[in-house]
Short mmCIF file of N, CA and C and ligand atoms in Angstrom, two decimals:
data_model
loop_
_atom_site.label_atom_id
_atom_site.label_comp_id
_atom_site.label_asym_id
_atom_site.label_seq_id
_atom_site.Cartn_x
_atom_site.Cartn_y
_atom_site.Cartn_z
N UNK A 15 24.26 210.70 55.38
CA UNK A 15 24.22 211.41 54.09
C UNK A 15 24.12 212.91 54.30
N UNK A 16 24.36 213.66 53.11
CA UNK A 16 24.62 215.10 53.25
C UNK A 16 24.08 215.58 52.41
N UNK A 17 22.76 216.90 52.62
CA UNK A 17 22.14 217.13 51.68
C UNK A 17 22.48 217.70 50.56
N UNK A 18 21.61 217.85 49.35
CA UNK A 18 21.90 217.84 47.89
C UNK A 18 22.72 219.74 48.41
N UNK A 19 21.51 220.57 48.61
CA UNK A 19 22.16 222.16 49.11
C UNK A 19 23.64 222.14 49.84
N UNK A 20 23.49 221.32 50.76
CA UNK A 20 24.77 221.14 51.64
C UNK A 20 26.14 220.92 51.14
N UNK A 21 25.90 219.70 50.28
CA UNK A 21 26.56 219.65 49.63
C UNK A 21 27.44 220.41 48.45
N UNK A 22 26.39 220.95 48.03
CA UNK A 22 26.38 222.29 46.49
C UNK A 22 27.52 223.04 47.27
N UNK A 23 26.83 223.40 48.30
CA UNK A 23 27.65 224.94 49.48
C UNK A 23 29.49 224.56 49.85
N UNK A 24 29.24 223.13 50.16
CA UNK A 24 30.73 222.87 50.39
C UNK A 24 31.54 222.90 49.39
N UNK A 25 30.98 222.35 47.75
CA UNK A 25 31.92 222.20 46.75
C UNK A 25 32.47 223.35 46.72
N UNK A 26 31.46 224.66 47.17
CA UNK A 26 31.73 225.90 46.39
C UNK A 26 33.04 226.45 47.43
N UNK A 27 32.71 225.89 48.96
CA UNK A 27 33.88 226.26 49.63
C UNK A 27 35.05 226.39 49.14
N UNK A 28 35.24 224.47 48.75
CA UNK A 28 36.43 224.02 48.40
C UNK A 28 37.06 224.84 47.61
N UNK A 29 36.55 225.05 46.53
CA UNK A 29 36.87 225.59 45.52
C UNK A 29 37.49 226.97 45.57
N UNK A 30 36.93 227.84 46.46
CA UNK A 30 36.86 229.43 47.69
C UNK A 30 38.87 228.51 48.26
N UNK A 31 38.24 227.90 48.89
CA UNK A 31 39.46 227.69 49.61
C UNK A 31 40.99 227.17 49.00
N UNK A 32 40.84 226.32 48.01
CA UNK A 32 41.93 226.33 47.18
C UNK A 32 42.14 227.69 46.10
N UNK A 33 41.37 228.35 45.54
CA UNK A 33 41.92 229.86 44.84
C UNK A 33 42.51 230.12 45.92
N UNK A 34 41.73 230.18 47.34
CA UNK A 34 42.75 230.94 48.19
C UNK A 34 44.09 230.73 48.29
N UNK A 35 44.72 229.39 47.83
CA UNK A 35 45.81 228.79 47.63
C UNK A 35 46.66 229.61 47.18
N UNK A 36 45.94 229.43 46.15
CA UNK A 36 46.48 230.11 44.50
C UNK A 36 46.98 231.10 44.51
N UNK A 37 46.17 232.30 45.20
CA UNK A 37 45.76 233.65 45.76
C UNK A 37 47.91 233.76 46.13
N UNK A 38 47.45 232.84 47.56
CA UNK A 38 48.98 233.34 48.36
C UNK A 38 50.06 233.14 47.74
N UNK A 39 49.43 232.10 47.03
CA UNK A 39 50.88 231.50 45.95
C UNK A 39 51.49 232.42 45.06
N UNK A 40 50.27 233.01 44.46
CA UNK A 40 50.48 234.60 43.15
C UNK A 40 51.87 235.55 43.94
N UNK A 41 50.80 235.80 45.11
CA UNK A 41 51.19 236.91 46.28
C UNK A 41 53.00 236.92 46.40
N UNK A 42 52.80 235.35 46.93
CA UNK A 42 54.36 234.67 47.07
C UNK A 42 55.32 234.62 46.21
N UNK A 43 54.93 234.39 44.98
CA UNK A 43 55.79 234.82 44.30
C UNK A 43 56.29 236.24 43.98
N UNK A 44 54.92 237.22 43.78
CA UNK A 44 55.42 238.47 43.39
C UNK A 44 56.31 239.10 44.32
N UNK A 45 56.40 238.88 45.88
CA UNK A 45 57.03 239.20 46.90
C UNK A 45 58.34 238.91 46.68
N UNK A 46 58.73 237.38 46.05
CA UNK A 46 59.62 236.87 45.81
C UNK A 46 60.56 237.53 44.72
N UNK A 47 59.78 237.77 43.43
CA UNK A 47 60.12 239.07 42.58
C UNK A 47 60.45 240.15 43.12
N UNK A 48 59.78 240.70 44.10
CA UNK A 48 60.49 241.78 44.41
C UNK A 48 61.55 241.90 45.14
N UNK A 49 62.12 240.54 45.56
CA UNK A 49 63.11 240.15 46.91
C UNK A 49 62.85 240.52 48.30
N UNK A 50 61.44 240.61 48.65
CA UNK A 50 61.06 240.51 50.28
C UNK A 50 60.85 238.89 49.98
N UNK A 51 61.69 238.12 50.64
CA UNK A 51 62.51 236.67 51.04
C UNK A 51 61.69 236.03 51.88
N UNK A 52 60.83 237.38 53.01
CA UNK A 52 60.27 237.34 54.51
C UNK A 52 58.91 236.94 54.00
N UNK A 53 58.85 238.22 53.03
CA UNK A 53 57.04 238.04 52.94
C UNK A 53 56.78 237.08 51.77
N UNK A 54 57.56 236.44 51.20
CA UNK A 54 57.51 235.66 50.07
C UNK A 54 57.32 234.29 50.98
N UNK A 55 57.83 233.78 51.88
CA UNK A 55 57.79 232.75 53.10
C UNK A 55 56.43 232.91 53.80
N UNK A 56 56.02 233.81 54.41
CA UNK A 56 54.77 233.70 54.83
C UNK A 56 53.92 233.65 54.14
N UNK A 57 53.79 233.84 53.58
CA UNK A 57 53.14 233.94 52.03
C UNK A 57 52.63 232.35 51.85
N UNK A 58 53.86 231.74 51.61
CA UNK A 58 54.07 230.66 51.19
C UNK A 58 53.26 229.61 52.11
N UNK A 59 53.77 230.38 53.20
CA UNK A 59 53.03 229.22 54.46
C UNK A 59 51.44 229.21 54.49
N UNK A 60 51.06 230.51 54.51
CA UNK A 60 49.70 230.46 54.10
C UNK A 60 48.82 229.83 52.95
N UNK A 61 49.84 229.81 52.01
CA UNK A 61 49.52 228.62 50.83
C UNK A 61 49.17 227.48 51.35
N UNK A 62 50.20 227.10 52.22
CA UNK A 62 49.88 225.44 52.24
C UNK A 62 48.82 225.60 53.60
N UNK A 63 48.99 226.42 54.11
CA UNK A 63 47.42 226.29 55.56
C UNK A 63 46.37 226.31 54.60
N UNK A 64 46.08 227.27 53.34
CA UNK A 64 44.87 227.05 52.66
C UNK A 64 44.43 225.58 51.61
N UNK A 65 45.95 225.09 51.33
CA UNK A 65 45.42 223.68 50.83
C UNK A 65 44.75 222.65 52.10
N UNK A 66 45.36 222.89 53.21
CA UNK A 66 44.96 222.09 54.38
C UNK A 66 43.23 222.12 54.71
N UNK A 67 42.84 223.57 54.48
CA UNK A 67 41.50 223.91 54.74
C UNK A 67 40.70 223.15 53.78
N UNK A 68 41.23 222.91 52.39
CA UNK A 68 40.20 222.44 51.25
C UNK A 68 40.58 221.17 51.14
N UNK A 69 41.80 220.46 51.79
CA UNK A 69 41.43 218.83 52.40
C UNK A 69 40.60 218.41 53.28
N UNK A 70 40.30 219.52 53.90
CA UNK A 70 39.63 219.51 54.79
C UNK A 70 38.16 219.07 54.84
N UNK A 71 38.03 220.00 53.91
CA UNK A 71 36.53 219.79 53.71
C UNK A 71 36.46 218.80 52.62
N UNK A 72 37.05 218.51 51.88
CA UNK A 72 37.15 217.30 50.69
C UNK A 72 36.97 216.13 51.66
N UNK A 73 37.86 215.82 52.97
CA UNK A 73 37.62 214.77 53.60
C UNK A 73 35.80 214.78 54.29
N UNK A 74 35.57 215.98 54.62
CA UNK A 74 34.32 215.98 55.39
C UNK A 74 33.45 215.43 54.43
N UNK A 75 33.19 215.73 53.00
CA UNK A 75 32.30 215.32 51.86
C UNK A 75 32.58 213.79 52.08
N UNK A 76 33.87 213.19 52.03
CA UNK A 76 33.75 212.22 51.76
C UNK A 76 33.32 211.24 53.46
N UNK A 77 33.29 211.68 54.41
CA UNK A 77 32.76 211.24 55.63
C UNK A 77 31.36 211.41 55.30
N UNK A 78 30.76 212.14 55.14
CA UNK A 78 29.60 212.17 55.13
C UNK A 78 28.95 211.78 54.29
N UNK A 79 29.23 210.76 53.23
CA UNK A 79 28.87 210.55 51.93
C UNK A 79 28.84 211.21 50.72
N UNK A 80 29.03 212.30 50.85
CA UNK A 80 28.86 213.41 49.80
C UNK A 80 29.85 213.13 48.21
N UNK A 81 29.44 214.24 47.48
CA UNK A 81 30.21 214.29 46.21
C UNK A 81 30.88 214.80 46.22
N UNK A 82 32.83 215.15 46.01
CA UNK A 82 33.76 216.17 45.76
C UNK A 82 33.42 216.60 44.28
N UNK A 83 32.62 217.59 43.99
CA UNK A 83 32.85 217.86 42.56
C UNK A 83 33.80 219.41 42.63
N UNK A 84 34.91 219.01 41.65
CA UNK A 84 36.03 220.40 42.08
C UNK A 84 35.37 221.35 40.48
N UNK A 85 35.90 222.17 40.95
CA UNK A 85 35.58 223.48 39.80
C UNK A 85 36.67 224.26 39.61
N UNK A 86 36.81 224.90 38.44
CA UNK A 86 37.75 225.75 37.68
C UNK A 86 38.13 226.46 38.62
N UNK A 87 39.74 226.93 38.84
CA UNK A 87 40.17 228.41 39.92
C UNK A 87 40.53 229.19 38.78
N UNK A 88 40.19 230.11 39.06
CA UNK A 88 40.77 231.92 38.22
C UNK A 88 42.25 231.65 38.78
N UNK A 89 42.66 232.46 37.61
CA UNK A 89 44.00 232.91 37.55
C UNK A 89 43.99 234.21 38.73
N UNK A 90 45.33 233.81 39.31
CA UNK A 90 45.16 235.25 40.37
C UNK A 90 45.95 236.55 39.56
N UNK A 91 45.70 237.72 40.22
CA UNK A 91 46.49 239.04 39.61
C UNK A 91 48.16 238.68 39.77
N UNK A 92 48.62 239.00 38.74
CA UNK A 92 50.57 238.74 38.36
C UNK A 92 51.44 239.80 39.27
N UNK A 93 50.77 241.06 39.90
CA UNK A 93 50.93 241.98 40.69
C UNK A 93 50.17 242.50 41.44
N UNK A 94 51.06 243.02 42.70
CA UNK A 94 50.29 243.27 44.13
C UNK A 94 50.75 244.85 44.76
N UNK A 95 51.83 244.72 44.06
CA UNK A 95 52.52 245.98 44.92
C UNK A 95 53.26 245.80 45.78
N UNK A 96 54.06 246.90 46.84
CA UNK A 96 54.64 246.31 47.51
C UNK A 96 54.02 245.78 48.62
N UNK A 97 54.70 245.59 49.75
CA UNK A 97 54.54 244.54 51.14
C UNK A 97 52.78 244.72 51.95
N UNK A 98 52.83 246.47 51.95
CA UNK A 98 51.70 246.96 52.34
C UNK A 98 50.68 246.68 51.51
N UNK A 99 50.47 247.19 50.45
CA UNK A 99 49.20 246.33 49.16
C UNK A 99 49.08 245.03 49.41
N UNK A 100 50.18 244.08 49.24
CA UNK A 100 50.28 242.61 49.65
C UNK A 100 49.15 242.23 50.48
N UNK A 101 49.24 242.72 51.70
CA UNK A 101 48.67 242.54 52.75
C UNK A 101 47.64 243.39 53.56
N UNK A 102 47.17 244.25 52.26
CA UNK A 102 45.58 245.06 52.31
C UNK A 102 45.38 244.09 51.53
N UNK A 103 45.45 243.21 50.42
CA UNK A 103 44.92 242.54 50.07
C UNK A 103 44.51 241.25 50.40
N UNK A 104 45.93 240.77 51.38
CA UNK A 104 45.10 239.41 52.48
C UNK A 104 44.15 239.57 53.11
N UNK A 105 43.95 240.68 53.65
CA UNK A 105 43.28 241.06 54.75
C UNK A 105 42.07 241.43 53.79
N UNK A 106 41.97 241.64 53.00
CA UNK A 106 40.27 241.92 52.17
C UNK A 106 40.07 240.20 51.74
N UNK A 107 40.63 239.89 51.06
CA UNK A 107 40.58 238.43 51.01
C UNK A 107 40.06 237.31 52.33
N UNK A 108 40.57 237.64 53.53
CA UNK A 108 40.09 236.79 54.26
C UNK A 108 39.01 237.38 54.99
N UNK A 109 38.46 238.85 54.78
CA UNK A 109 37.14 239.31 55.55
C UNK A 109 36.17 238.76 54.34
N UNK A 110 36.82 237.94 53.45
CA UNK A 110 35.64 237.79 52.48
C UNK A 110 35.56 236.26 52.43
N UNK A 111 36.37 236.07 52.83
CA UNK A 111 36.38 234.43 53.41
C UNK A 111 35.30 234.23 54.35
N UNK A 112 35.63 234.87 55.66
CA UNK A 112 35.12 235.29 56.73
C UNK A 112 33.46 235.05 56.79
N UNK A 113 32.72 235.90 55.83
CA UNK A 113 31.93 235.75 55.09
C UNK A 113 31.03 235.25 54.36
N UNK A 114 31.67 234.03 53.61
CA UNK A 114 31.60 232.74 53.09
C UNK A 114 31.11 231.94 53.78
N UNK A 115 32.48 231.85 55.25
CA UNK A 115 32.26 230.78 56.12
C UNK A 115 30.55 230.81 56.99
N UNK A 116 30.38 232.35 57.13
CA UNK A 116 29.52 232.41 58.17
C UNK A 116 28.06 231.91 57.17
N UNK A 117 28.02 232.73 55.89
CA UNK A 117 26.67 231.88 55.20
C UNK A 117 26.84 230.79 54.87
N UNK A 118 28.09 229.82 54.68
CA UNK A 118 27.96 228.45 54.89
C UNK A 118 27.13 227.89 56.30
N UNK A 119 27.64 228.56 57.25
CA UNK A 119 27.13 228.19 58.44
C UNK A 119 25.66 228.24 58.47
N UNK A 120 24.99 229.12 57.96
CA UNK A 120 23.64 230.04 58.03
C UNK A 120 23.08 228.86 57.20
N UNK A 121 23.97 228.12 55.98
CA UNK A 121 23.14 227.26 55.33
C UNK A 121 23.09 225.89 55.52
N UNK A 122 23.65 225.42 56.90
CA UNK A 122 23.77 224.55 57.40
C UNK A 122 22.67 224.19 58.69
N UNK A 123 22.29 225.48 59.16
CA UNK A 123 21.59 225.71 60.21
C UNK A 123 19.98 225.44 59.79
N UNK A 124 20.05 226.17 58.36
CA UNK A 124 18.64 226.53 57.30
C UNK A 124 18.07 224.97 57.33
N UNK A 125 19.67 223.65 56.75
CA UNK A 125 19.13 222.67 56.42
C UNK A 125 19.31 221.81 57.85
N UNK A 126 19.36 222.64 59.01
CA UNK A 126 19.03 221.50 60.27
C UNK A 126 20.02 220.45 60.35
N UNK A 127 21.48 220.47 59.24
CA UNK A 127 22.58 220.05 59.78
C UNK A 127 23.23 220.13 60.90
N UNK A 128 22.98 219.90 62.11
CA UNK A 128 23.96 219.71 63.02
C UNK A 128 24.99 219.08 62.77
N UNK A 129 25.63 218.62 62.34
CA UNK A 129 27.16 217.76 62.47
C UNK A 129 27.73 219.00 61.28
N UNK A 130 27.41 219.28 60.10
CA UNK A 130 28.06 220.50 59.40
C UNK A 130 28.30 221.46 60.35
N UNK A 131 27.03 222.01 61.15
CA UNK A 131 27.31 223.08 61.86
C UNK A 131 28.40 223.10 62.82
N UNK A 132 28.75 221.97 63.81
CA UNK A 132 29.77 221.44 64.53
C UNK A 132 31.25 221.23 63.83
N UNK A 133 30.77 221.17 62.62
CA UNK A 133 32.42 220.72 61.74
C UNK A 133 32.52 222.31 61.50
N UNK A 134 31.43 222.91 61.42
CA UNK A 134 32.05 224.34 60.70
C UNK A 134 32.71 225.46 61.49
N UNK A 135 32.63 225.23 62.85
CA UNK A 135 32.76 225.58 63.81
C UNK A 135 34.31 226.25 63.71
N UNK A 136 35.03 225.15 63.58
CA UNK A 136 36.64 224.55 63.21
C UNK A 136 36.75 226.42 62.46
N UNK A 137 35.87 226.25 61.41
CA UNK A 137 36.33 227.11 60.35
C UNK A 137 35.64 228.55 60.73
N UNK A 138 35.35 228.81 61.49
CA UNK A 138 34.87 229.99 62.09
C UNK A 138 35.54 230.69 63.11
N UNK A 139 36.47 229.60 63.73
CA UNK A 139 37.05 230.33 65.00
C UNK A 139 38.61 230.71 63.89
N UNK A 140 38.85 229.33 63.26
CA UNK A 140 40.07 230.09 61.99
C UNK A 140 40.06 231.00 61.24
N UNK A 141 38.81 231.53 60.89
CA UNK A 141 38.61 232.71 60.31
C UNK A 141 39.28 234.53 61.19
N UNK A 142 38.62 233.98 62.45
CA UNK A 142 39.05 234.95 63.85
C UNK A 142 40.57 234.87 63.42
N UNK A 143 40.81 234.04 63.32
CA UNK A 143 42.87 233.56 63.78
C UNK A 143 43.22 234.40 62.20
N UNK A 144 42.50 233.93 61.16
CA UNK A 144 43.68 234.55 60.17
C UNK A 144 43.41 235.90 59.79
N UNK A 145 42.40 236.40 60.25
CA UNK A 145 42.01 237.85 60.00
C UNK A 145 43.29 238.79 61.35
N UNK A 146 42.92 238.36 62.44
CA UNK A 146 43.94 239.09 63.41
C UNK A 146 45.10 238.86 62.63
N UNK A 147 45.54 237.82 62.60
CA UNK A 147 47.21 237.59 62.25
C UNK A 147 47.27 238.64 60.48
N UNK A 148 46.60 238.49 59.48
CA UNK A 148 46.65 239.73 58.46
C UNK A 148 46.64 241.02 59.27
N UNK A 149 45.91 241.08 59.97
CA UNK A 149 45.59 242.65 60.57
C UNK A 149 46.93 242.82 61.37
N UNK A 150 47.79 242.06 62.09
CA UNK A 150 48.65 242.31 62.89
C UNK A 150 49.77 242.77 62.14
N UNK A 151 49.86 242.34 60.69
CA UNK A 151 51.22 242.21 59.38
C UNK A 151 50.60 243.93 58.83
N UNK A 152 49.30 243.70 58.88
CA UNK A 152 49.05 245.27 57.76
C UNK A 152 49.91 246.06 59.25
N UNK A 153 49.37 246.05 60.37
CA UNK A 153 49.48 247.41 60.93
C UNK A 153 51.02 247.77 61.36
N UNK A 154 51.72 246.85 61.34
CA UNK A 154 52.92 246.55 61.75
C UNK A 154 53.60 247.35 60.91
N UNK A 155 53.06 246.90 59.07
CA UNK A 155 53.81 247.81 57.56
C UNK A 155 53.58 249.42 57.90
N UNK A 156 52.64 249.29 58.41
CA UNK A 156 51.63 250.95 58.45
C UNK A 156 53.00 251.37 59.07
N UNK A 157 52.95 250.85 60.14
CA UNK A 157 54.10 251.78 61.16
C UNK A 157 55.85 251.69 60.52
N UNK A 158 55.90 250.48 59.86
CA UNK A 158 57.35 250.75 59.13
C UNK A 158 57.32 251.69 58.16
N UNK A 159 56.30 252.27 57.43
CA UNK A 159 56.46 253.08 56.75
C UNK A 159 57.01 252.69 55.36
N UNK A 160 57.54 253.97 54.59
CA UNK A 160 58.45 253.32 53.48
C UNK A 160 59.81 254.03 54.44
N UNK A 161 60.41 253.45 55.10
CA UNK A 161 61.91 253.45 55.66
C UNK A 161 62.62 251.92 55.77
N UNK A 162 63.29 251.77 54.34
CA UNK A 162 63.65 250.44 53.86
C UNK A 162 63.86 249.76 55.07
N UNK A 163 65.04 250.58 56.29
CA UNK A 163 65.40 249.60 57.20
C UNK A 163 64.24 248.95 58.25
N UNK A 164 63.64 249.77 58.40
CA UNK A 164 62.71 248.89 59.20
C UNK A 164 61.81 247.98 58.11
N UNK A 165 61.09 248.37 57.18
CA UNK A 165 60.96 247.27 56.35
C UNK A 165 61.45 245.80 56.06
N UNK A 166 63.17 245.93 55.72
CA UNK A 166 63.93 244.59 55.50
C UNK A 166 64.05 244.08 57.23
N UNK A 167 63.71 244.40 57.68
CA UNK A 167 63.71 244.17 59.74
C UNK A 167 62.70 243.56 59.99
N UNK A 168 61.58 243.97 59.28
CA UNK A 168 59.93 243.25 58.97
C UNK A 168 59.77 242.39 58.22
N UNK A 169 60.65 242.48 57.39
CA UNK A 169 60.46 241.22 56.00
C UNK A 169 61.17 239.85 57.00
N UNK A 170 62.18 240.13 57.47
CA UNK A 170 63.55 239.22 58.10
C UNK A 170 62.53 238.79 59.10
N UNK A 171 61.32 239.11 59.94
CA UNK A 171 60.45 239.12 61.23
C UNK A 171 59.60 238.20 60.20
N UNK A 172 59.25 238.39 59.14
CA UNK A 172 57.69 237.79 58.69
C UNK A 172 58.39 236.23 58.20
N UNK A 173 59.83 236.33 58.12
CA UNK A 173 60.35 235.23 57.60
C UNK A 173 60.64 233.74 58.35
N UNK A 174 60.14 234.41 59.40
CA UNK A 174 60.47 233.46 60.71
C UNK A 174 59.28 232.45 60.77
N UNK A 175 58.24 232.94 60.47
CA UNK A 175 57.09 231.85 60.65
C UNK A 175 57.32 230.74 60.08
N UNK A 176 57.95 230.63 58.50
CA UNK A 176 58.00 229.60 57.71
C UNK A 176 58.75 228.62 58.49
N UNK A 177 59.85 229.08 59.09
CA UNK A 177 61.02 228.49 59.93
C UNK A 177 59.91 228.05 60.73
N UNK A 178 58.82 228.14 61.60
CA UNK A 178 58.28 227.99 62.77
C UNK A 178 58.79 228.82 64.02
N UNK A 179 59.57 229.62 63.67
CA UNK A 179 60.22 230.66 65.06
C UNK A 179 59.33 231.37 65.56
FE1 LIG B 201 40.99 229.24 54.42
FE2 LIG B 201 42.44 231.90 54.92
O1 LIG B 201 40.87 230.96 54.87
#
């Protein structure tokens, strides 16, 4: 069984972790509106890595006995700006994830969960992974500048992940 706190903390994840869904999905589209094709695809992909995270933990509740109780997601913002905003905004988004994860952890430790703490683990070293990989896309824009061609060269580069290239 999984305590009553423990429990509380994960719903709230879930919930953290599917807006995040939502979040890339907004993102993805507005990219898509604007016709970056590239960043509208990564985008996209990150959507579905963040539904993966909040199966994730939906399955752990239900291993451990726990309750899935889901909660309302906010509507995300209808605009982002272009490519660079885009992705000052992932990148604030997942240092705030980041965040989350670690006082989840802190409240796992509080309630002498070991097996949370071991599952959370997973989600701590992914936190590392998606913060570099945002940070690698912001600094990359920094240096394209606004000079369309290297831009659509970056968009055509960010488009490859979806592919798996
Ligand atoms: Fe599920 Fe991007 O953190």
């Amino acid at each position: 069984m999984i305590s009553q706190k423990m429990q509380e903390a994960i719903n709230a994840q879930i919930q953290a972790e599917f807006y995040s869904a939502y979040l890339y999905l907004g993102m993805s589209a507005d990219a898509e509106r604007q016709n970056y094709k590239g960043v509208a695809a990564w985008l996209r992909t990150q959507h579905g890595e963040e539904l993966a995270h909040g199966y994730k933990l939906v399955q752990y509740l239900y291993d451990r006995g726990g309750r899935v109780q889901l909660r309302a997601l906010d509507a995300p913002p209808a605009e982002f700006g272009p490519p660079i905003k885009i992705f000052e905004a992932v990148l604030k988004h997942e240092q705030h994830v980041t965040e989350r994860i670690h006082k989840l952890y802190e409240t796992a430790t509080a309630e002498k969960d070991v097996a949370a703490q071991v599952f959370l683990q997973w989600f701590v070293t992914e936190q590392v992974e998606e913060e570099a990989s945002a940070t690698e896309v912001l600094e990359r824009l920094r240096m394209a500048g606004d000079k369309p061609s290297t831009l659509l060269y970056l968009d055509k580069e960010l488009g490859k992940r979806a592919k798996g290239e």
